[in-house]
Amino acid sequence: MTNCTPKTKTLRVINYKKLFQEEKDALKRHCLRMYNSDCTLDFLASSFKRMFVSSAKKKKISSFVYEVIDYLKKNALNTLGIFRLPSNYNLTKKLTNHIINNERVPLEEYDHFTIVNSLKNYIREELDGLIPESVAISLEKNFKKETSFKNLEYFPFTLDEDRKDLLVALFSLFKEVDSHSNVNLMNIDNILLIVPPTIFPRVVQKNIKEFMPFVKFMKTVYELDYENVPVSFLKKEVNNKKYKINVKKNNKKYKIILKY
């Protein structure tokens, strides 16, 4: 008797960190196209234009911020109400500035709430979140149209690499905090209700009502895979459509040709 057990397809993936830089750049362009596939060409062009112009003024991430995250993992997991409770304004501002300036200071001198809120302030105020504006705006359009989300698997690789790395580190901290929720009373659902204003850029935070869908969507963002890239994402696309846009940067004019 023939065995008719159906074959299961295995998704071939490669770790993002194993890619060459040119592969990462191509992956990001491809994922931006696919993620925004329902948007108009004008919107896509403006997204690439915004990305090109903003790259010059994009702020470098402080390496000290990773030490802050590691410190919280080692010392603050049992802190009741972590991520929820406020802290002293002046102390928080002081530590936030140390993170911005990449100035290493003894974190033992600060209470856990000050450290957490400084971390949040740094990401929100200095970096303007970790999700690119164009991606957040695309999300906002979907929320307003109340359409189902497509191509979400491309979302993780639309992020700038340094922002993606910090987001992964932040999610790792959330996971650790959640594992101690029986003590700190902050499970992952509680955390994800609080952090969207930190993660998403100001451009989509016009008012509470319009921003609420982002809060609900945060769980989806958290559950995506940011480390393993499906090999199919790396295949070259052949298409002859072109769209030209002009960009001015440092008083010089550039012409960008987008291929679709």
PDB file of C-alpha atoms in Angstrom:
ATOM      1  CA  MET A   1       0.000   0.000   0.000  1.00  0.00           C
ATOM      2  CA  THR A   2       1.377   3.379  -1.020  1.00  0.00           C
ATOM      3  CA  ASN A   3       2.020   5.915   1.697  1.00  0.00           C
ATOM      4  CA  CYS A   4       0.080   9.042   0.746  1.00  0.00           C
ATOM      5  CA  THR A   5       1.300  11.280   3.524  1.00  0.00           C
ATOM      6  CA  PRO A   6       1.420  14.801   2.065  1.00  0.00           C
ATOM      7  CA  LYS A   7       4.789  16.490   1.861  1.00  0.00           C
ATOM      8  CA  THR A   8       5.282  19.555   4.000  1.00  0.00           C
ATOM      9  CA  LYS A   9       7.138  22.482   2.536  1.00  0.00           C
ATOM     10  CA  THR A  10      10.044  23.804   4.555  1.00  0.00           C
ATOM     11  CA  LEU A  11      10.612  27.533   4.391  1.00  0.00           C
ATOM     12  CA  ARG A  12      14.262  28.139   3.621  1.00  0.00           C
ATOM     13  CA  VAL A  13      15.669  30.994   5.659  1.00  0.00           C
ATOM     14  CA  ILE A  14      19.011  32.658   6.271  1.00  0.00           C
ATOM     15  CA  ASN A  15      20.071  34.631   9.325  1.00  0.00           C
ATOM     16  CA  TYR A  16      20.028  38.357   8.584  1.00  0.00           C
ATOM     17  CA  LYS A  17      23.481  38.877  10.097  1.00  0.00           C
ATOM     18  CA  LYS A  18      25.010  36.491   7.548  1.00  0.00           C
ATOM     19  CA  LEU A  19      24.034  38.718   4.630  1.00  0.00           C
ATOM     20  CA  PHE A  20      26.508  41.020   2.915  1.00  0.00           C
ATOM     21  CA  GLN A  21      25.739  44.734   3.157  1.00  0.00           C
ATOM     22  CA  GLU A  22      24.665  44.972  -0.483  1.00  0.00           C
ATOM     23  CA  GLU A  23      22.281  42.069   0.119  1.00  0.00           C
ATOM     24  CA  LYS A  24      20.842  43.854   3.153  1.00  0.00           C
ATOM     25  CA  ASP A  25      20.340  47.021   1.119  1.00  0.00           C
ATOM     26  CA  ALA A  26      18.649  45.111  -1.698  1.00  0.00           C
ATOM     27  CA  LEU A  27      16.498  43.250   0.832  1.00  0.00           C
ATOM     28  CA  LYS A  28      15.328  46.507   2.377  1.00  0.00           C
ATOM     29  CA  ARG A  29      14.413  47.994  -1.007  1.00  0.00           C
ATOM     30  CA  HIS A  30      12.555  44.839  -1.982  1.00  0.00           C
ATOM     31  CA  CYS A  31      10.667  44.662   1.313  1.00  0.00           C
ATOM     32  CA  LEU A  32       9.689  48.335   1.123  1.00  0.00           C
ATOM     33  CA  ARG A  33       8.265  47.723  -2.347  1.00  0.00           C
ATOM     34  CA  MET A  34       6.385  44.613  -1.285  1.00  0.00           C
ATOM     35  CA  TYR A  35       5.174  46.040   2.004  1.00  0.00           C
ATOM     36  CA  ASN A  36       3.849  49.145   0.268  1.00  0.00           C
ATOM     37  CA  SER A  37       2.593  47.251  -2.783  1.00  0.00           C
ATOM     38  CA  ASP A  38      -0.962  48.531  -2.359  1.00  0.00           C
ATOM     39  CA  CYS A  39       0.171  52.153  -2.287  1.00  0.00           C
ATOM     40  CA  THR A  40       0.374  54.471  -5.256  1.00  0.00           C
ATOM     41  CA  LEU A  41       3.614  55.004  -7.126  1.00  0.00           C
ATOM     42  CA  ASP A  42       3.634  58.612  -5.945  1.00  0.00           C
ATOM     43  CA  PHE A  43       3.518  57.435  -2.341  1.00  0.00           C
ATOM     44  CA  LEU A  44       6.335  54.969  -2.940  1.00  0.00           C
ATOM     45  CA  ALA A  45       8.430  57.649  -4.586  1.00  0.00           C
ATOM     46  CA  SER A  46       7.865  60.037  -1.705  1.00  0.00           C
ATOM     47  CA  SER A  47       8.809  57.242   0.712  1.00  0.00           C
ATOM     48  CA  PHE A  48      12.122  56.638  -1.032  1.00  0.00           C
ATOM     49  CA  LYS A  49      12.708  60.380  -1.283  1.00  0.00           C
ATOM     50  CA  ARG A  50      12.066  60.810   2.445  1.00  0.00           C
ATOM     51  CA  MET A  51      14.380  57.904   3.201  1.00  0.00           C
ATOM     52  CA  PHE A  52      17.157  59.368   1.028  1.00  0.00           C
ATOM     53  CA  VAL A  53      16.956  62.888   2.441  1.00  0.00           C
ATOM     54  CA  SER A  54      16.630  61.784   6.066  1.00  0.00           C
ATOM     55  CA  SER A  55      19.606  59.425   5.867  1.00  0.00           C
ATOM     56  CA  ALA A  56      21.978  62.379   6.176  1.00  0.00           C
ATOM     57  CA  LYS A  57      20.408  63.587   9.417  1.00  0.00           C
ATOM     58  CA  LYS A  58      19.659  60.152  10.898  1.00  0.00           C
ATOM     59  CA  LYS A  59      21.060  60.018  14.391  1.00  0.00           C
ATOM     60  CA  LYS A  60      23.537  57.318  15.253  1.00  0.00           C
ATOM     61  CA  ILE A  61      22.414  55.011  18.022  1.00  0.00           C
ATOM     62  CA  SER A  62      24.303  55.297  21.280  1.00  0.00           C
ATOM     63  CA  SER A  63      26.142  52.101  22.172  1.00  0.00           C
ATOM     64  CA  PHE A  64      25.493  52.909  25.836  1.00  0.00           C
ATOM     65  CA  VAL A  65      21.797  52.188  25.289  1.00  0.00           C
ATOM     66  CA  TYR A  66      22.609  48.479  24.975  1.00  0.00           C
ATOM     67  CA  GLU A  67      24.372  48.583  28.332  1.00  0.00           C
ATOM     68  CA  VAL A  68      21.241  50.167  29.782  1.00  0.00           C
ATOM     69  CA  ILE A  69      19.120  47.313  28.423  1.00  0.00           C
ATOM     70  CA  ASP A  70      21.544  44.694  29.757  1.00  0.00           C
ATOM     71  CA  TYR A  71      21.557  46.368  33.172  1.00  0.00           C
ATOM     72  CA  LEU A  72      17.761  46.262  33.321  1.00  0.00           C
ATOM     73  CA  LYS A  73      17.786  42.575  32.382  1.00  0.00           C
ATOM     74  CA  LYS A  74      20.178  41.780  35.200  1.00  0.00           C
ATOM     75  CA  ASN A  75      18.780  44.027  37.908  1.00  0.00           C
ATOM     76  CA  ALA A  76      15.258  45.298  37.298  1.00  0.00           C
ATOM     77  CA  LEU A  77      13.116  42.322  36.312  1.00  0.00           C
ATOM     78  CA  ASN A  78      11.442  42.054  39.699  1.00  0.00           C
ATOM     79  CA  THR A  79      10.659  45.762  39.939  1.00  0.00           C
ATOM     80  CA  LEU A  80       6.943  46.197  40.538  1.00  0.00           C
ATOM     81  CA  GLY A  81       5.293  48.232  37.775  1.00  0.00           C
ATOM     82  CA  ILE A  82       8.396  48.491  35.601  1.00  0.00           C
ATOM     83  CA  PHE A  83       7.643  50.362  32.326  1.00  0.00           C
ATOM     84  CA  ARG A  84       4.448  51.734  33.872  1.00  0.00           C
ATOM     85  CA  LEU A  85       5.394  54.001  36.771  1.00  0.00           C
ATOM     86  CA  PRO A  86       6.872  57.525  36.400  1.00  0.00           C
ATOM     87  CA  SER A  87      10.238  58.765  37.628  1.00  0.00           C
ATOM     88  CA  ASN A  88      11.899  61.991  38.737  1.00  0.00           C
ATOM     89  CA  TYR A  89      11.909  64.398  35.785  1.00  0.00           C
ATOM     90  CA  ASN A  90      15.341  65.937  36.380  1.00  0.00           C
ATOM     91  CA  LEU A  91      17.078  62.628  37.010  1.00  0.00           C
ATOM     92  CA  THR A  92      15.427  61.089  33.958  1.00  0.00           C
ATOM     93  CA  LYS A  93      16.456  64.011  31.765  1.00  0.00           C
ATOM     94  CA  LYS A  94      20.005  63.804  33.098  1.00  0.00           C
ATOM     95  CA  LEU A  95      20.360  60.100  32.334  1.00  0.00           C
ATOM     96  CA  THR A  96      18.662  60.512  28.953  1.00  0.00           C
ATOM     97  CA  ASN A  97      21.305  63.087  28.024  1.00  0.00           C
ATOM     98  CA  HIS A  98      24.047  60.694  29.090  1.00  0.00           C
ATOM     99  CA  ILE A  99      22.589  58.072  26.742  1.00  0.00           C
ATOM    100  CA  ILE A 100      22.289  60.596  23.912  1.00  0.00           C
ATOM    101  CA  ASN A 101      25.914  61.662  24.346  1.00  0.00           C
ATOM    102  CA  ASN A 102      27.063  58.063  24.760  1.00  0.00           C
ATOM    103  CA  GLU A 103      28.507  58.917  28.161  1.00  0.00           C
ATOM    104  CA  ARG A 104      28.851  55.859  30.346  1.00  0.00           C
ATOM    105  CA  VAL A 105      27.783  56.507  33.918  1.00  0.00           C
ATOM    106  CA  PRO A 106      27.237  54.124  36.853  1.00  0.00           C
ATOM    107  CA  LEU A 107      23.644  52.983  36.460  1.00  0.00           C
ATOM    108  CA  GLU A 108      23.647  51.857  40.089  1.00  0.00           C
ATOM    109  CA  GLU A 109      23.256  55.527  40.994  1.00  0.00           C
ATOM    110  CA  TYR A 110      19.778  55.602  39.437  1.00  0.00           C
ATOM    111  CA  ASP A 111      16.570  53.857  40.423  1.00  0.00           C
ATOM    112  CA  HIS A 112      15.043  51.386  37.984  1.00  0.00           C
ATOM    113  CA  PHE A 113      12.133  53.636  36.981  1.00  0.00           C
ATOM    114  CA  THR A 114      14.523  56.441  36.055  1.00  0.00           C
ATOM    115  CA  ILE A 115      16.569  54.051  33.923  1.00  0.00           C
ATOM    116  CA  VAL A 116      13.524  52.622  32.122  1.00  0.00           C
ATOM    117  CA  ASN A 117      12.002  56.040  31.457  1.00  0.00           C
ATOM    118  CA  SER A 118      15.344  57.390  30.240  1.00  0.00           C
ATOM    119  CA  LEU A 119      15.522  54.482  27.815  1.00  0.00           C
ATOM    120  CA  LYS A 120      12.011  55.243  26.570  1.00  0.00           C
ATOM    121  CA  ASN A 121      12.737  58.976  26.325  1.00  0.00           C
ATOM    122  CA  TYR A 122      15.912  58.370  24.352  1.00  0.00           C
ATOM    123  CA  ILE A 123      14.131  56.242  21.762  1.00  0.00           C
ATOM    124  CA  ARG A 124      11.056  58.456  21.560  1.00  0.00           C
ATOM    125  CA  GLU A 125      12.612  61.925  21.664  1.00  0.00           C
ATOM    126  CA  GLU A 126      16.097  61.463  20.256  1.00  0.00           C
ATOM    127  CA  LEU A 127      15.495  58.722  17.677  1.00  0.00           C
ATOM    128  CA  ASP A 128      11.828  59.523  16.974  1.00  0.00           C
ATOM    129  CA  GLY A 129      10.945  55.872  17.417  1.00  0.00           C
ATOM    130  CA  LEU A 130      12.349  52.865  15.602  1.00  0.00           C
ATOM    131  CA  ILE A 131       9.832  52.379  12.782  1.00  0.00           C
ATOM    132  CA  PRO A 132      10.532  54.362   9.569  1.00  0.00           C
ATOM    133  CA  GLU A 133       8.109  57.186   8.850  1.00  0.00           C
ATOM    134  CA  SER A 134       7.142  55.779   5.450  1.00  0.00           C
ATOM    135  CA  VAL A 135       6.273  52.400   6.958  1.00  0.00           C
ATOM    136  CA  ALA A 136       4.281  53.971   9.791  1.00  0.00           C
ATOM    137  CA  ILE A 137       2.369  56.153   7.314  1.00  0.00           C
ATOM    138  CA  SER A 138       1.588  53.082   5.220  1.00  0.00           C
ATOM    139  CA  LEU A 139       0.229  51.406   8.350  1.00  0.00           C
ATOM    140  CA  GLU A 140      -1.854  54.474   9.110  1.00  0.00           C
ATOM    141  CA  LYS A 141      -3.395  54.374   5.633  1.00  0.00           C
ATOM    142  CA  ASN A 142      -4.376  50.741   6.176  1.00  0.00           C
ATOM    143  CA  PHE A 143      -5.927  51.571   9.530  1.00  0.00           C
ATOM    144  CA  LYS A 144      -8.010  54.354   7.999  1.00  0.00           C
ATOM    145  CA  LYS A 145      -9.169  52.173   5.104  1.00  0.00           C
ATOM    146  CA  GLU A 146      -9.861  49.338   7.564  1.00  0.00           C
ATOM    147  CA  THR A 147      -8.318  46.884   5.128  1.00  0.00           C
ATOM    148  CA  SER A 148      -6.637  43.647   6.082  1.00  0.00           C
ATOM    149  CA  PHE A 149      -2.866  43.769   6.244  1.00  0.00           C
ATOM    150  CA  LYS A 150      -0.878  42.152   3.470  1.00  0.00           C
ATOM    151  CA  ASN A 151       2.804  41.338   3.205  1.00  0.00           C
ATOM    152  CA  LEU A 152       3.442  41.765   6.928  1.00  0.00           C
ATOM    153  CA  GLU A 153       6.295  39.275   6.683  1.00  0.00           C
ATOM    154  CA  TYR A 154       8.262  42.007   4.896  1.00  0.00           C
ATOM    155  CA  PHE A 155       7.780  44.493   7.734  1.00  0.00           C
ATOM    156  CA  PRO A 156      10.886  43.569   9.831  1.00  0.00           C
ATOM    157  CA  PHE A 157      13.251  44.187   6.935  1.00  0.00           C
ATOM    158  CA  THR A 158      11.873  47.610   6.046  1.00  0.00           C
ATOM    159  CA  LEU A 159      13.592  48.929   9.170  1.00  0.00           C
ATOM    160  CA  ASP A 160      17.051  50.479   9.182  1.00  0.00           C
ATOM    161  CA  GLU A 161      19.472  47.848  10.442  1.00  0.00           C
ATOM    162  CA  ASP A 162      20.594  49.766  13.539  1.00  0.00           C
ATOM    163  CA  ARG A 163      16.964  50.514  14.463  1.00  0.00           C
ATOM    164  CA  LYS A 164      16.002  46.894  13.891  1.00  0.00           C
ATOM    165  CA  ASP A 165      18.824  45.706  16.147  1.00  0.00           C
ATOM    166  CA  LEU A 166      17.701  48.034  18.924  1.00  0.00           C
ATOM    167  CA  LEU A 167      14.085  46.941  18.503  1.00  0.00           C
ATOM    168  CA  VAL A 168      15.123  43.287  18.820  1.00  0.00           C
ATOM    169  CA  ALA A 169      17.117  44.113  21.967  1.00  0.00           C
ATOM    170  CA  LEU A 170      14.127  45.970  23.367  1.00  0.00           C
ATOM    171  CA  PHE A 171      11.792  43.065  22.617  1.00  0.00           C
ATOM    172  CA  SER A 172      14.260  40.753  24.337  1.00  0.00           C
ATOM    173  CA  LEU A 173      13.982  42.946  27.439  1.00  0.00           C
ATOM    174  CA  PHE A 174      10.179  42.840  27.225  1.00  0.00           C
ATOM    175  CA  LYS A 175      10.314  39.052  27.088  1.00  0.00           C
ATOM    176  CA  GLU A 176      12.503  38.920  30.199  1.00  0.00           C
ATOM    177  CA  VAL A 177      10.197  41.298  32.068  1.00  0.00           C
ATOM    178  CA  ASP A 178       7.200  39.196  31.040  1.00  0.00           C
ATOM    179  CA  SER A 179       8.878  36.056  32.400  1.00  0.00           C
ATOM    180  CA  HIS A 180       8.903  37.724  35.843  1.00  0.00           C
ATOM    181  CA  SER A 181       5.370  39.118  35.608  1.00  0.00           C
ATOM    182  CA  ASN A 182       4.244  37.108  38.629  1.00  0.00           C
ATOM    183  CA  VAL A 183       6.452  39.475  40.655  1.00  0.00           C
ATOM    184  CA  ASN A 184       6.543  42.742  38.677  1.00  0.00           C
ATOM    185  CA  LEU A 185       2.889  42.495  37.522  1.00  0.00           C
ATOM    186  CA  MET A 186       3.895  43.559  34.008  1.00  0.00           C
ATOM    187  CA  ASN A 187       3.117  40.857  31.469  1.00  0.00           C
ATOM    188  CA  ILE A 188       3.761  41.303  27.767  1.00  0.00           C
ATOM    189  CA  ASP A 189       0.242  42.584  27.086  1.00  0.00           C
ATOM    190  CA  ASN A 190       0.681  45.314  29.698  1.00  0.00           C
ATOM    191  CA  ILE A 191       4.040  46.334  28.258  1.00  0.00           C
ATOM    192  CA  LEU A 192       2.805  46.430  24.666  1.00  0.00           C
ATOM    193  CA  LEU A 193      -0.028  48.761  25.667  1.00  0.00           C
ATOM    194  CA  ILE A 194       2.490  51.258  27.030  1.00  0.00           C
ATOM    195  CA  VAL A 195       5.366  51.303  24.529  1.00  0.00           C
ATOM    196  CA  PRO A 196       3.799  52.186  21.120  1.00  0.00           C
ATOM    197  CA  PRO A 197       4.474  55.956  21.556  1.00  0.00           C
ATOM    198  CA  THR A 198       8.117  54.990  22.057  1.00  0.00           C
ATOM    199  CA  ILE A 199       8.321  52.644  19.066  1.00  0.00           C
ATOM    200  CA  PHE A 200       6.399  54.570  16.389  1.00  0.00           C
ATOM    201  CA  PRO A 201       7.429  57.987  14.982  1.00  0.00           C
ATOM    202  CA  ARG A 202       5.736  61.248  15.937  1.00  0.00           C
ATOM    203  CA  VAL A 203       4.312  61.698  12.443  1.00  0.00           C
ATOM    204  CA  VAL A 204       1.542  59.172  13.218  1.00  0.00           C
ATOM    205  CA  GLN A 205       0.879  60.394  16.757  1.00  0.00           C
ATOM    206  CA  LYS A 206      -1.473  63.249  15.911  1.00  0.00           C
ATOM    207  CA  ASN A 207      -4.122  62.352  18.469  1.00  0.00           C
ATOM    208  CA  ILE A 208      -5.063  59.459  20.726  1.00  0.00           C
ATOM    209  CA  LYS A 209      -8.004  58.291  18.607  1.00  0.00           C
ATOM    210  CA  GLU A 210      -5.972  57.965  15.401  1.00  0.00           C
ATOM    211  CA  PHE A 211      -3.057  56.390  17.243  1.00  0.00           C
ATOM    212  CA  MET A 212      -5.075  53.687  19.024  1.00  0.00           C
ATOM    213  CA  PRO A 213      -4.859  51.221  16.085  1.00  0.00           C
ATOM    214  CA  PHE A 214      -1.060  51.316  16.448  1.00  0.00           C
ATOM    215  CA  VAL A 215      -1.434  50.303  20.093  1.00  0.00           C
ATOM    216  CA  LYS A 216      -3.554  47.317  19.074  1.00  0.00           C
ATOM    217  CA  PHE A 217      -1.122  46.459  16.283  1.00  0.00           C
ATOM    218  CA  MET A 218       1.892  46.414  18.608  1.00  0.00           C
ATOM    219  CA  LYS A 219       1.416  42.729  19.489  1.00  0.00           C
ATOM    220  CA  THR A 220       1.744  41.828  15.807  1.00  0.00           C
ATOM    221  CA  VAL A 221       4.937  43.871  15.511  1.00  0.00           C
ATOM    222  CA  TYR A 222       6.320  42.101  18.578  1.00  0.00           C
ATOM    223  CA  GLU A 223       5.592  38.605  17.254  1.00  0.00           C
ATOM    224  CA  LEU A 224       7.254  39.014  13.838  1.00  0.00           C
ATOM    225  CA  ASP A 225      10.593  37.363  13.030  1.00  0.00           C
ATOM    226  CA  TYR A 226      13.358  39.962  12.706  1.00  0.00           C
ATOM    227  CA  GLU A 227      16.304  37.595  12.427  1.00  0.00           C
ATOM    228  CA  ASN A 228      15.503  34.961   9.797  1.00  0.00           C
ATOM    229  CA  VAL A 229      15.076  36.063   6.197  1.00  0.00           C
ATOM    230  CA  PRO A 230      13.183  33.801   3.782  1.00  0.00           C
ATOM    231  CA  VAL A 231      15.544  33.024   0.917  1.00  0.00           C
ATOM    232  CA  SER A 232      12.779  33.925  -1.533  1.00  0.00           C
ATOM    233  CA  PHE A 233      13.062  37.550  -0.362  1.00  0.00           C
ATOM    234  CA  LEU A 234      16.592  37.677  -1.736  1.00  0.00           C
ATOM    235  CA  LYS A 235      15.755  36.672  -5.296  1.00  0.00           C
ATOM    236  CA  LYS A 236      16.148  39.383  -7.907  1.00  0.00           C
ATOM    237  CA  GLU A 237      13.010  40.758  -9.440  1.00  0.00           C
ATOM    238  CA  VAL A 238      12.961  41.562 -13.135  1.00  0.00           C
ATOM    239  CA  ASN A 239      10.798  44.501 -14.050  1.00  0.00           C
ATOM    240  CA  ASN A 240      11.248  47.340 -16.473  1.00  0.00           C
ATOM    241  CA  LYS A 241       9.039  50.019 -14.972  1.00  0.00           C
ATOM    242  CA  LYS A 242      10.925  53.104 -13.853  1.00  0.00           C
ATOM    243  CA  TYR A 243       9.935  56.142 -11.884  1.00  0.00           C
ATOM    244  CA  LYS A 244      12.192  59.194 -11.650  1.00  0.00           C
ATOM    245  CA  ILE A 245      12.321  61.574  -8.714  1.00  0.00           C
ATOM    246  CA  ASN A 246      14.591  64.487  -7.958  1.00  0.00           C
ATOM    247  CA  VAL A 247      16.157  64.902  -4.550  1.00  0.00           C
ATOM    248  CA  LYS A 248      18.051  67.859  -3.162  1.00  0.00           C
ATOM    249  CA  LYS A 249      20.689  67.069  -0.553  1.00  0.00           C
ATOM    250  CA  ASN A 250      23.442  69.366   0.727  1.00  0.00           C
ATOM    251  CA  ASN A 251      22.488  71.891  -1.975  1.00  0.00           C
ATOM    252  CA  LYS A 252      23.184  69.320  -4.685  1.00  0.00           C
ATOM    253  CA  LYS A 253      20.551  67.810  -6.927  1.00  0.00           C
ATOM    254  CA  TYR A 254      20.311  64.064  -7.431  1.00  0.00           C
ATOM    255  CA  LYS A 255      18.127  62.011  -9.712  1.00  0.00           C
ATOM    256  CA  ILE A 256      16.877  58.688  -8.387  1.00  0.00           C
ATOM    257  CA  ILE A 257      15.373  56.046 -10.640  1.00  0.00           C
ATOM    258  CA  LEU A 258      13.093  53.609  -8.874  1.00  0.00           C
ATOM    259  CA  LYS A 259      12.566  50.318 -10.707  1.00  0.00           C
ATOM    260  CA  TYR A 260       9.413  48.237 -10.269  1.00  0.00           C
TER     261      TYR A 260
END
